[in-house]
Amino acid sequence: MRVLHTSDWHLGRLFHGAPLLSEQECALARVVAIAGDADVDAVVVAGDLYDRAIPPADAVDLLAEALRELRGLGVPVVAITGNHDSPNRVGALDPLLRAGGVTLRGRLDVDAPVVVPATDGGSDLVIHPVPYQEPLAAPLVERTGERARRPTQHEVLARALDATRAEVAGRGDVRSVVVAHAFVAGAAPSDSERELSVGGVDRVPTSAFDGFTYAALGHLHRPQEVGPRAAYSGSLLPYSFSETARASVRVVELAPDGSVEAEVVELGCERTVATLEGRLDSLLADPAHRAAEQAWVRVRLHDEVLPRHAMERLRDRFPHTLVLEHVRPATASTAADPRRRSTPVTDLDLAHAFVAERFGRPVDATEDTLLRAAFDAVTAAGREDELRVAATVATADRGHDEHGQHDDGSSARDGAVA
């Protein structure tokens, strides 16, 4: 029997401010086409249907249309919520939709798997949707003599999987697929996944999925296997500049003898991503970057000073440039730091140190001449100001003596009063 495994659609997501809905629509159309061409017996979506708990209306419409088209193939569709989804909003209609062959599971219901009758003479296929297990929503862990604490991600998922395994074991000879959303230890993450815990302490071992014929996983956006019977299909599109692998789905063959084989099928709808580094003039002229002209581009400029209108100039060649970073040159050696000298430090010394730190090299002769001229001009202007102030004060003093002071220091008004 064949199962199409996809995950991490993130409908409604923006890529550094750029809308992705049209690309997501194209990718979902490809998912439907691949499922039809492969003549699959079921489609599973391993979480993160939306990019946020309250998705935009057009993302909701797109999900509804995709599920309608997948169900139009005449096969069951089984989807779970991920850590980006709202289990209540996504799963609210699950009991109603289930009767029509679509499962949108937001809460764990071990006693309600999706059973697909065998079409190849082997045992039936049982699909268990295990939505993302939120530790904050789970009961506290209480132990004798210890203070109650929050369970870990591993603990809440392990509890759900243990119950699921028991349900499968009670069915006897079946082929089982568990659909889950988790971070499996040893798998390679990308920049766009949201951490499930601080420090990665809640990563789940591969052994947590032992006992199932196949584990269809979601959360990590890189397509990858994490064991002979567990894999991530990868995201619908690249959602960060670290996601350079082509977006794909997995068509998984579950043979009557229990063996598992998978084919990775690329979707081909995404705009690729590229990170370019170097000086602006070089990037604009280098023919080696021709492939990036149609990609989402992040640029890291290594010019000493950020060139004027850098983004506009980049977009003339790379119209889909989204991120511009100015990478500062390597910091000058601390041996040249004037603060470490025992001799007096002048303003010119500090200016030299600032330029060296900013550009990552010592001040050259031209810059030294300009800095000296600037400090000389400031010093000369300061002296002129001092002379001007002194002259003003002296003039004021003379005027005061001429109009109100006697030789003995008493004023004319004092004498009149006397």
PDB file of N, CA and C in Angstrom, residues 175-218:
ATOM      1  N   ARG A 175      -0.559  -3.193   9.204  1.00  0.00           N
ATOM      2  CA  ARG A 175       0.521  -2.265   8.883  1.00  0.00           C
ATOM      3  C   ARG A 175       0.151  -0.921   9.508  1.00  0.00           C
ATOM      4  N   SER A 176       1.093  -0.333  10.241  1.00  0.00           N
ATOM      5  CA  SER A 176       0.768   0.862  11.025  1.00  0.00           C
ATOM      6  C   SER A 176       1.621   2.054  10.612  1.00  0.00           C
ATOM      7  N   VAL A 177       0.955   3.191  10.496  1.00  0.00           N
ATOM      8  CA  VAL A 177       1.640   4.465  10.245  1.00  0.00           C
ATOM      9  C   VAL A 177       1.262   5.415  11.369  1.00  0.00           C
ATOM     10  N   VAL A 178       2.250   5.994  12.032  1.00  0.00           N
ATOM     11  CA  VAL A 178       1.998   7.024  13.021  1.00  0.00           C
ATOM     12  C   VAL A 178       2.411   8.361  12.411  1.00  0.00           C
ATOM     13  N   VAL A 179       1.552   9.357  12.538  1.00  0.00           N
ATOM     14  CA  VAL A 179       1.819  10.701  12.007  1.00  0.00           C
ATOM     15  C   VAL A 179       2.067  11.599  13.207  1.00  0.00           C
ATOM     16  N   ALA A 180       3.265  12.183  13.303  1.00  0.00           N
ATOM     17  CA  ALA A 180       3.641  12.935  14.504  1.00  0.00           C
ATOM     18  C   ALA A 180       4.426  14.174  14.137  1.00  0.00           C
ATOM     19  N   HIS A 181       4.472  15.099  15.101  1.00  0.00           N
ATOM     20  CA  HIS A 181       5.155  16.383  14.908  1.00  0.00           C
ATOM     21  C   HIS A 181       6.128  16.558  16.063  1.00  0.00           C
ATOM     22  N   ALA A 182       7.428  16.424  15.775  1.00  0.00           N
ATOM     23  CA  ALA A 182       8.423  16.440  16.856  1.00  0.00           C
ATOM     24  C   ALA A 182       9.802  16.691  16.280  1.00  0.00           C
ATOM     25  N   PHE A 183      10.755  16.970  17.181  1.00  0.00           N
ATOM     26  CA  PHE A 183      12.158  17.161  16.819  1.00  0.00           C
ATOM     27  C   PHE A 183      12.908  15.913  17.260  1.00  0.00           C
ATOM     28  N   VAL A 184      13.267  15.087  16.297  1.00  0.00           N
ATOM     29  CA  VAL A 184      13.978  13.850  16.598  1.00  0.00           C
ATOM     30  C   VAL A 184      15.466  14.141  16.734  1.00  0.00           C
ATOM     31  N   ALA A 185      16.052  13.642  17.800  1.00  0.00           N
ATOM     32  CA  ALA A 185      17.477  13.864  18.056  1.00  0.00           C
ATOM     33  C   ALA A 185      18.314  13.315  16.909  1.00  0.00           C
ATOM     34  N   GLY A 186      19.319  14.112  16.522  1.00  0.00           N
ATOM     35  CA  GLY A 186      20.208  13.709  15.441  1.00  0.00           C
ATOM     36  C   GLY A 186      19.776  14.209  14.081  1.00  0.00           C
ATOM     37  N   ALA A 187      18.547  14.691  13.954  1.00  0.00           N
ATOM     38  CA  ALA A 187      18.087  15.232  12.678  1.00  0.00           C
ATOM     39  C   ALA A 187      18.627  16.649  12.489  1.00  0.00           C
ATOM     40  N   ALA A 188      18.682  17.083  11.232  1.00  0.00           N
ATOM     41  CA  ALA A 188      19.259  18.390  10.907  1.00  0.00           C
ATOM     42  C   ALA A 188      18.162  19.437  10.808  1.00  0.00           C
ATOM     43  N   PRO A 189      18.212  20.483  11.649  1.00  0.00           N
ATOM     44  CA  PRO A 189      17.196  21.541  11.592  1.00  0.00           C
ATOM     45  C   PRO A 189      17.531  22.589  10.542  1.00  0.00           C
ATOM     46  N   SER A 190      16.624  23.539  10.368  1.00  0.00           N
ATOM     47  CA  SER A 190      16.838  24.716   9.537  1.00  0.00           C
ATOM     48  C   SER A 190      16.647  25.956  10.398  1.00  0.00           C
ATOM     49  N   ASP A 191      16.816  27.127   9.786  1.00  0.00           N
ATOM     50  CA  ASP A 191      16.703  28.373  10.547  1.00  0.00           C
ATOM     51  C   ASP A 191      15.259  28.773  10.834  1.00  0.00           C
ATOM     52  N   SER A 192      14.310  28.156  10.128  1.00  0.00           N
ATOM     53  CA  SER A 192      12.934  28.651  10.215  1.00  0.00           C
ATOM     54  C   SER A 192      12.066  27.899  11.210  1.00  0.00           C
ATOM     55  N   GLU A 193      12.556  26.787  11.779  1.00  0.00           N
ATOM     56  CA  GLU A 193      11.712  26.064  12.729  1.00  0.00           C
ATOM     57  C   GLU A 193      11.693  26.776  14.073  1.00  0.00           C
ATOM     58  N   ARG A 194      10.565  26.735  14.703  1.00  0.00           N
ATOM     59  CA  ARG A 194      10.433  27.304  16.040  1.00  0.00           C
ATOM     60  C   ARG A 194      10.882  26.265  17.055  1.00  0.00           C
ATOM     61  N   GLU A 195      11.778  26.673  17.977  1.00  0.00           N
ATOM     62  CA  GLU A 195      12.257  25.751  19.004  1.00  0.00           C
ATOM     63  C   GLU A 195      11.092  25.259  19.859  1.00  0.00           C
ATOM     64  N   LEU A 196      11.077  23.957  20.126  1.00  0.00           N
ATOM     65  CA  LEU A 196      10.040  23.392  20.976  1.00  0.00           C
ATOM     66  C   LEU A 196      10.378  23.538  22.450  1.00  0.00           C
ATOM     67  N   SER A 197      11.657  23.785  22.754  1.00  0.00           N
ATOM     68  CA  SER A 197      12.082  23.983  24.135  1.00  0.00           C
ATOM     69  C   SER A 197      13.396  24.734  24.127  1.00  0.00           C
ATOM     70  N   VAL A 198      13.779  25.273  25.268  1.00  0.00           N
ATOM     71  CA  VAL A 198      15.027  26.007  25.387  1.00  0.00           C
ATOM     72  C   VAL A 198      16.184  25.023  25.490  1.00  0.00           C
ATOM     73  N   GLY A 199      17.193  25.197  24.643  1.00  0.00           N
ATOM     74  CA  GLY A 199      18.381  24.367  24.743  1.00  0.00           C
ATOM     75  C   GLY A 199      18.273  23.012  24.096  1.00  0.00           C
ATOM     76  N   GLY A 200      17.156  22.718  23.450  1.00  0.00           N
ATOM     77  CA  GLY A 200      17.022  21.439  22.766  1.00  0.00           C
ATOM     78  C   GLY A 200      16.920  20.243  23.689  1.00  0.00           C
ATOM     79  N   VAL A 201      16.547  20.450  24.965  1.00  0.00           N
ATOM     80  CA  VAL A 201      16.533  19.338  25.915  1.00  0.00           C
ATOM     81  C   VAL A 201      15.373  18.385  25.664  1.00  0.00           C
ATOM     82  N   ASP A 202      14.390  18.783  24.872  1.00  0.00           N
ATOM     83  CA  ASP A 202      13.222  17.932  24.661  1.00  0.00           C
ATOM     84  C   ASP A 202      13.238  17.215  23.320  1.00  0.00           C
ATOM     85  N   ARG A 203      14.376  17.039  22.734  1.00  0.00           N
ATOM     86  CA  ARG A 203      14.445  16.292  21.487  1.00  0.00           C
ATOM     87  C   ARG A 203      14.154  14.812  21.757  1.00  0.00           C
ATOM     88  N   VAL A 204      13.472  14.214  20.821  1.00  0.00           N
ATOM     89  CA  VAL A 204      12.939  12.869  21.007  1.00  0.00           C
ATOM     90  C   VAL A 204      13.846  11.857  20.330  1.00  0.00           C
ATOM     91  N   PRO A 205      14.197  10.766  20.983  1.00  0.00           N
ATOM     92  CA  PRO A 205      15.032   9.758  20.331  1.00  0.00           C
ATOM     93  C   PRO A 205      14.256   8.994  19.267  1.00  0.00           C
ATOM     94  N   THR A 206      14.959   8.491  18.280  1.00  0.00           N
ATOM     95  CA  THR A 206      14.313   7.710  17.221  1.00  0.00           C
ATOM     96  C   THR A 206      13.592   6.508  17.789  1.00  0.00           C
ATOM     97  N   SER A 207      14.101   5.964  18.877  1.00  0.00           N
ATOM     98  CA  SER A 207      13.509   4.767  19.482  1.00  0.00           C
ATOM     99  C   SER A 207      12.075   5.009  19.947  1.00  0.00           C
ATOM    100  N   ALA A 208      11.682   6.271  20.118  1.00  0.00           N
ATOM    101  CA  ALA A 208      10.317   6.567  20.538  1.00  0.00           C
ATOM    102  C   ALA A 208       9.299   6.064  19.523  1.00  0.00           C
ATOM    103  N   PHE A 209       9.725   5.857  18.276  1.00  0.00           N
ATOM    104  CA  PHE A 209       8.802   5.437  17.219  1.00  0.00           C
ATOM    105  C   PHE A 209       8.935   3.954  16.875  1.00  0.00           C
ATOM    106  N   ASP A 210       9.648   3.212  17.708  1.00  0.00           N
ATOM    107  CA  ASP A 210       9.769   1.763  17.491  1.00  0.00           C
ATOM    108  C   ASP A 210       8.389   1.115  17.569  1.00  0.00           C
ATOM    109  N   GLY A 211       8.214   0.077  16.772  1.00  0.00           N
ATOM    110  CA  GLY A 211       6.967  -0.681  16.819  1.00  0.00           C
ATOM    111  C   GLY A 211       5.970  -0.301  15.748  1.00  0.00           C
ATOM    112  N   PHE A 212       6.231   0.789  15.022  1.00  0.00           N
ATOM    113  CA  PHE A 212       5.346   1.189  13.932  1.00  0.00           C
ATOM    114  C   PHE A 212       5.996   0.830  12.594  1.00  0.00           C
ATOM    115  N   THR A 213       5.182   0.516  11.625  1.00  0.00           N
ATOM    116  CA  THR A 213       5.728   0.201  10.308  1.00  0.00           C
ATOM    117  C   THR A 213       6.429   1.417   9.710  1.00  0.00           C
ATOM    118  N   TYR A 214       5.838   2.599   9.912  1.00  0.00           N
ATOM    119  CA  TYR A 214       6.441   3.826   9.384  1.00  0.00           C
ATOM    120  C   TYR A 214       5.990   5.002  10.239  1.00  0.00           C
ATOM    121  N   ALA A 215       6.917   5.925  10.514  1.00  0.00           N
ATOM    122  CA  ALA A 215       6.610   7.160  11.234  1.00  0.00           C
ATOM    123  C   ALA A 215       6.732   8.321  10.258  1.00  0.00           C
ATOM    124  N   ALA A 216       5.614   8.966   9.962  1.00  0.00           N
ATOM    125  CA  ALA A 216       5.586  10.137   9.075  1.00  0.00           C
ATOM    126  C   ALA A 216       5.718  11.382   9.940  1.00  0.00           C
ATOM    127  N   LEU A 217       6.867  12.016   9.882  1.00  0.00           N
ATOM    128  CA  LEU A 217       7.198  13.087  10.822  1.00  0.00           C
ATOM    129  C   LEU A 217       7.082  14.468  10.182  1.00  0.00           C
ATOM    130  N   GLY A 218       6.759  15.442  11.035  1.00  0.00           N
ATOM    131  CA  GLY A 218       6.755  16.838  10.653  1.00  0.00           C
ATOM    132  C   GLY A 218       7.485  17.652  11.697  1.00  0.00           C
TER     133      GLY A 218
END
